Short mmCIF file of C-alpha atoms in Angstrom, two decimals:
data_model
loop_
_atom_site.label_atom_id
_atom_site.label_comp_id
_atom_site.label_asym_id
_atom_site.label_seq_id
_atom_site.Cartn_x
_atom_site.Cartn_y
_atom_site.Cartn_z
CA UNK Z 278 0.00 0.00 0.00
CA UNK Z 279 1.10 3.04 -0.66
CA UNK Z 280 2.56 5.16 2.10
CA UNK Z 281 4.27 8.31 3.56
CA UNK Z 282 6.89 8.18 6.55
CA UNK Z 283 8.18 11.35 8.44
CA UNK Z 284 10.69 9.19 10.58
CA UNK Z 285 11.24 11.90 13.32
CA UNK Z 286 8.55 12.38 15.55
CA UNK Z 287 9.90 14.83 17.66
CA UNK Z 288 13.27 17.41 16.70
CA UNK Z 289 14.51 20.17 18.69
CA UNK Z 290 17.22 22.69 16.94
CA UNK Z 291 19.22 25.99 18.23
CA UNK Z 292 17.67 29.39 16.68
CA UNK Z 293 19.82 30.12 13.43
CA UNK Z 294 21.15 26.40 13.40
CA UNK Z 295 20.27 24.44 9.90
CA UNK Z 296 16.90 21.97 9.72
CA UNK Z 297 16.19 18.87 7.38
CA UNK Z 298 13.02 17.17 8.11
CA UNK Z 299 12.86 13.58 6.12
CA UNK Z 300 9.80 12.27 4.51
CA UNK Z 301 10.15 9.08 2.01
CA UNK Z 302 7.09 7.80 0.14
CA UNK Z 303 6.34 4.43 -0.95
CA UNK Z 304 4.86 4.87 -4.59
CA UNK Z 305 5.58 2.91 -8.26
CA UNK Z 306 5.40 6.38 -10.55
CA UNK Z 307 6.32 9.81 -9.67
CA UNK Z 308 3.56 11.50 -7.62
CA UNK Z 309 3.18 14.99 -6.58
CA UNK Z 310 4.33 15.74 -3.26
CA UNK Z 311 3.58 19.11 -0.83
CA UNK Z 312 4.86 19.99 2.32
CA UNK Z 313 2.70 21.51 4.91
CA UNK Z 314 2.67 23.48 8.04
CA UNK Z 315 0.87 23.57 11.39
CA UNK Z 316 0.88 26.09 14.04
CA UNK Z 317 -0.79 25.09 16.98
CA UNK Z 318 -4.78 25.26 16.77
CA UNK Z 319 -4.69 25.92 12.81
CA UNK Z 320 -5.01 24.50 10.09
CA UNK Z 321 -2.19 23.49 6.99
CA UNK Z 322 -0.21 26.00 5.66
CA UNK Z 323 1.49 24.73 2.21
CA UNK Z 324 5.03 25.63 2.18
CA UNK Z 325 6.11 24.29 -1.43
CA UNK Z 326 5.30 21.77 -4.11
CA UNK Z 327 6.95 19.73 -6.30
CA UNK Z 328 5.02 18.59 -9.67
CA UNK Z 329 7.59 18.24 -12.21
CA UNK Z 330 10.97 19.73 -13.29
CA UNK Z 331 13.58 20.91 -11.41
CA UNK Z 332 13.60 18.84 -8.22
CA UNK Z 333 14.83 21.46 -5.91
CA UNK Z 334 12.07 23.47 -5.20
CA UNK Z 335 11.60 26.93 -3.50
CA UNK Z 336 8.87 27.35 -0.72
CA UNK Z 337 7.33 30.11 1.58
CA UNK Z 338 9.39 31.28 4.70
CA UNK Z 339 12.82 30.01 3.31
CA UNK Z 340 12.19 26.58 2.99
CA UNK Z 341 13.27 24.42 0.02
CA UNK Z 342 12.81 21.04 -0.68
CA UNK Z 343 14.71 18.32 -2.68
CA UNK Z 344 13.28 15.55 -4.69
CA UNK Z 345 15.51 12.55 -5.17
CA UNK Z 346 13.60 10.01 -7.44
CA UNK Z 347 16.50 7.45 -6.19
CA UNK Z 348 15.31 7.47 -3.00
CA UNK Z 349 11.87 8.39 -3.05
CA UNK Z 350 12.74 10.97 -0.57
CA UNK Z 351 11.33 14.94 -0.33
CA UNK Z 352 13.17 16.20 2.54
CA UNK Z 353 12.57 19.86 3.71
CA UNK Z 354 15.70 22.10 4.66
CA UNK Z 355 15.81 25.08 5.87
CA UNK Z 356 19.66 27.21 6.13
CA UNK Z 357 18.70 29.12 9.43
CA UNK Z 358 15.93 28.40 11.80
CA UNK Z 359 13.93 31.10 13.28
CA UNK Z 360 11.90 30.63 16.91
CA UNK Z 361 8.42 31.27 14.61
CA UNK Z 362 9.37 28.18 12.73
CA UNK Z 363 8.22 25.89 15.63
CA UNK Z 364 5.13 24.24 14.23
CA UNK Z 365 4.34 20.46 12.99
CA UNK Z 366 5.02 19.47 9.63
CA UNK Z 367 3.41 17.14 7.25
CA UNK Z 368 4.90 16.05 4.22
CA UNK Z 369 2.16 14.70 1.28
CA UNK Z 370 1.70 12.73 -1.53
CA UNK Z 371 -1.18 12.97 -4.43
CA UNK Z 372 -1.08 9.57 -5.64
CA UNK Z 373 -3.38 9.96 -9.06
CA UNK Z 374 -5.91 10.93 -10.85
CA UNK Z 375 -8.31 10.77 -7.77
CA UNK Z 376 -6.04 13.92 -6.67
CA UNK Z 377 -6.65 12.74 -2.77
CA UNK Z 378 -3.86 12.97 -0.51
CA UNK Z 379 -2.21 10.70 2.00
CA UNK Z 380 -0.23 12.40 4.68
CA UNK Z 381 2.59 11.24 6.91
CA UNK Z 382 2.42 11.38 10.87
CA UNK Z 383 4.25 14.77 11.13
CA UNK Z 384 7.31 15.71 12.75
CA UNK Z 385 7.17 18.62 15.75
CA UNK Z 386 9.58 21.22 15.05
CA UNK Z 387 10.89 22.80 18.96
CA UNK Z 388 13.18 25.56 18.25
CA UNK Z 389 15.59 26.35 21.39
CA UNK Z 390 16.77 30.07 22.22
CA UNK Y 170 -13.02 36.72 3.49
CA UNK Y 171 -10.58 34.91 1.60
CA UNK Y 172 -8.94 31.72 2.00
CA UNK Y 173 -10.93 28.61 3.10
CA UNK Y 174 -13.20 29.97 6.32
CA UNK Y 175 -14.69 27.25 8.69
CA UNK Y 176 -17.25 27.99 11.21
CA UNK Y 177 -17.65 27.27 14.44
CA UNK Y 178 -13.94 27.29 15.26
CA UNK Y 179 -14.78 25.19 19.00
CA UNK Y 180 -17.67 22.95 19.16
CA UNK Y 181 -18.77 20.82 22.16
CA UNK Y 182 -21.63 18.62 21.98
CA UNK Y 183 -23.35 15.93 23.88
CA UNK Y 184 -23.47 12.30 22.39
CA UNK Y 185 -27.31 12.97 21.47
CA UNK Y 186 -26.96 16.18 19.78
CA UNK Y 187 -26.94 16.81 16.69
CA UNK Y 188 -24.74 19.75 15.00
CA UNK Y 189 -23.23 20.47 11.45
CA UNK Y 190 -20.06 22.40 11.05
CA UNK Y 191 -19.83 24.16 7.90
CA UNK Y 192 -16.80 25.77 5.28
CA UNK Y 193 -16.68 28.11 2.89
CA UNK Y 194 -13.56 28.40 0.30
CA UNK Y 195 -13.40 31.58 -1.47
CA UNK Y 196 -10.60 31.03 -4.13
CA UNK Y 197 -12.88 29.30 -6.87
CA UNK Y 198 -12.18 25.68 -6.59
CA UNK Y 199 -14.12 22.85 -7.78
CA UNK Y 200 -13.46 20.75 -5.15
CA UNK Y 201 -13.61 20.11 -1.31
CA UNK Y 202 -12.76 17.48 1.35
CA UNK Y 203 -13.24 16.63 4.71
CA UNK Y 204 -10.06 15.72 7.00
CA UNK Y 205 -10.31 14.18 10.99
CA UNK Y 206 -7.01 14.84 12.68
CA UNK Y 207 -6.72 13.25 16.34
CA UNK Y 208 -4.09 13.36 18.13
CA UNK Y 209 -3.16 9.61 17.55
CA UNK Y 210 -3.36 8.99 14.00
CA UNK Y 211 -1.94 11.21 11.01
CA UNK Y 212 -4.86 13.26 8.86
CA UNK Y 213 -7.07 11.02 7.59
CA UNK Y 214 -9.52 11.91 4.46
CA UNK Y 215 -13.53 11.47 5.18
CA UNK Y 216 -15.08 12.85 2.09
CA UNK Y 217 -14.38 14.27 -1.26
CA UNK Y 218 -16.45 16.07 -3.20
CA UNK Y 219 -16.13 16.88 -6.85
CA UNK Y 220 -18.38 19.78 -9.02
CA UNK Y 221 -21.14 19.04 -5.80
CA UNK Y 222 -21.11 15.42 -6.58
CA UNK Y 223 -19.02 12.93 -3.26
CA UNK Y 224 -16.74 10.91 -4.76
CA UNK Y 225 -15.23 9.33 -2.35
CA UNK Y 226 -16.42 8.29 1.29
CA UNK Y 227 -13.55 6.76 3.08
CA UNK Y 228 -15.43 3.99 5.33
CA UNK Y 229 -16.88 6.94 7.48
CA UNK Y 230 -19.41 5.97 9.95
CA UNK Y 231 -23.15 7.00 9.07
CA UNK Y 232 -23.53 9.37 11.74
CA UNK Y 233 -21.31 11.64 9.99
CA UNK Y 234 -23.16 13.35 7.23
CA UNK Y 235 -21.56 15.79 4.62
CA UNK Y 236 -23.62 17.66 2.02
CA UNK Y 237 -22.31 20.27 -0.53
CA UNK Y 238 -25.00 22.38 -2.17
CA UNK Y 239 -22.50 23.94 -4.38
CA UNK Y 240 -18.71 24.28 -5.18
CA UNK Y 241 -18.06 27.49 -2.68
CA UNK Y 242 -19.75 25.59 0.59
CA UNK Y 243 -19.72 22.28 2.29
CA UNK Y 244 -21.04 20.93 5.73
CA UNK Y 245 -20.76 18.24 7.95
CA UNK Y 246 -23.85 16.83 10.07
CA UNK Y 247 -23.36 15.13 13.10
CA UNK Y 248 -25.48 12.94 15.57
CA UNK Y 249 -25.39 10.88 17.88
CA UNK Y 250 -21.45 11.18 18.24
CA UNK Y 251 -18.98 8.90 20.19
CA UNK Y 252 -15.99 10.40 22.56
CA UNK Y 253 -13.92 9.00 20.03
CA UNK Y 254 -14.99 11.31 17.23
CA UNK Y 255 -13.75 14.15 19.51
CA UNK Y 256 -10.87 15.76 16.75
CA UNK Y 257 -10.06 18.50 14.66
CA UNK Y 258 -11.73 18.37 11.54
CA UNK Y 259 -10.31 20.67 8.65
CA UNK Y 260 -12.17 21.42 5.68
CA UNK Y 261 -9.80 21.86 2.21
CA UNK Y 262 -10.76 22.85 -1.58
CA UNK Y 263 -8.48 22.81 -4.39
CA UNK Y 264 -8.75 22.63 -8.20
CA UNK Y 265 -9.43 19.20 -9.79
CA UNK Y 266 -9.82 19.38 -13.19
CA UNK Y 267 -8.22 19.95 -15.90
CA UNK Y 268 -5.23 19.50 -13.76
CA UNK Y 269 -4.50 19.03 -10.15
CA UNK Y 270 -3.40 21.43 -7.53
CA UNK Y 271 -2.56 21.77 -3.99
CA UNK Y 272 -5.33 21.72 -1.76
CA UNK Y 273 -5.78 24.58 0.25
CA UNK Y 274 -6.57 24.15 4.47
CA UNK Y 275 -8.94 26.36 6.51
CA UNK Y 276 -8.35 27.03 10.51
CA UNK Y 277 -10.51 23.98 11.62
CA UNK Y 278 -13.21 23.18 14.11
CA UNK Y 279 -12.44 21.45 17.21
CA UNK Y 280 -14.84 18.93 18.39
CA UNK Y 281 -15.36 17.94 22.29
CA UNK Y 282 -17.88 15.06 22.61
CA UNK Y 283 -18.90 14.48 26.35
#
């Protein structure tokens, strides 16, 4: 079955220090894949999308994303965390035609001071 | 407004009452969906709903009731709820045809059930 895995539940970084989240997809063809943000209370707030093209991909807030076919990996980076960054982040996958989305278990973002 | 709106933001409700929560997307889209996000289990998908017409109902229980009377607004019924069903549940719209597109989130409504 097809499937998305964020395998960090939990990370905690310094203000200004890098971030990669990790999110690897089980899926045959290439689908499209979105990475979302969650502040406490609210609801998802897309960062960036990849469709087709260039596989690094350019996002709201500073974020960018890589897509590595290879690995059937889209991991979200960021160069230099800010303390408004702490949030929980899905990473998602549009399988098909149907357009529906399956999202992985999300990974909590803590930024320290 | 603008965005995708979703109304009432809090909601408690007794396991015989019956509510409906309702959304609104403003951005043109031809379709909407229904999410339930719980604190154990990642988002899961309850409804989709294409030009007005539900194409897809994820094994949702019957006393959860959507309707869409046209491509700008969609509601959920509920009755006779179970503590269980206590959750967030985010409405989202997006474009399906000719292409696909991101889907775009509103704020939620978070459901007590005592």
């Amino acid at each position: 079955a097809q499937s998305v895995t964020q395998p960090d539940i939990h990370i905690t970084v310094s203000e200004g220090a890098s971030l990669e989240l990790r999110c690897n997809y089980s899926y045959g063809a290439t689908p499209y894949l979105f990475w979302y943000v969650q502040s406490p209370g609210q609801g998802l707030q897309l960062l960036l999308k990849y469709f087709s093209g260039d596989t690094l991909v350019q996002g709201i807030k500073g974020f960018e994303a890589e897509f590595k076919r290879s690995q059937s990996s889209f991991n979200l980076r960021k160069p230099s965390v800010h303390w408004s960054d702490a949030a929980e982040y899905f990473c998602a996958v549009d399988l098909g035609s149907q357009g529906n989305l399956i999202f992985g278990k999300g990974t909590k973002l803590s930024v320290k001071p | 407004e603008t965005g995708v709106t979703q109304t009432p933001r809090h909601l408690v409700m007794g396991m015989t009452n019956k509510k409906s929560l309702k959304c609104e997307q403003h951005l043109g889209h031809n379709a909407m969906y229904w999410y339930k996000q719980s604190a154990k289990k990642p988002l899961e998908l309850m409804f989709v709903y294409n030009f007005k017409e539900q194409t897809e109902n994820n094994s949702v229980p019957s006393r959860f009731s959507p309707e869409c009377p046209n491509s700008s607004h969609l509601f959920l019924h509920l009755h006779t709820l179970q503590p269980e069903d206590s959750a967030l549940y985010l409405c989202a719209s997006s474009i399906r045809r000719p292409r696909r597109h991101e889907q775009y989130f509103g704020p939620g409504t978070r459901l007590t059930v005592t």
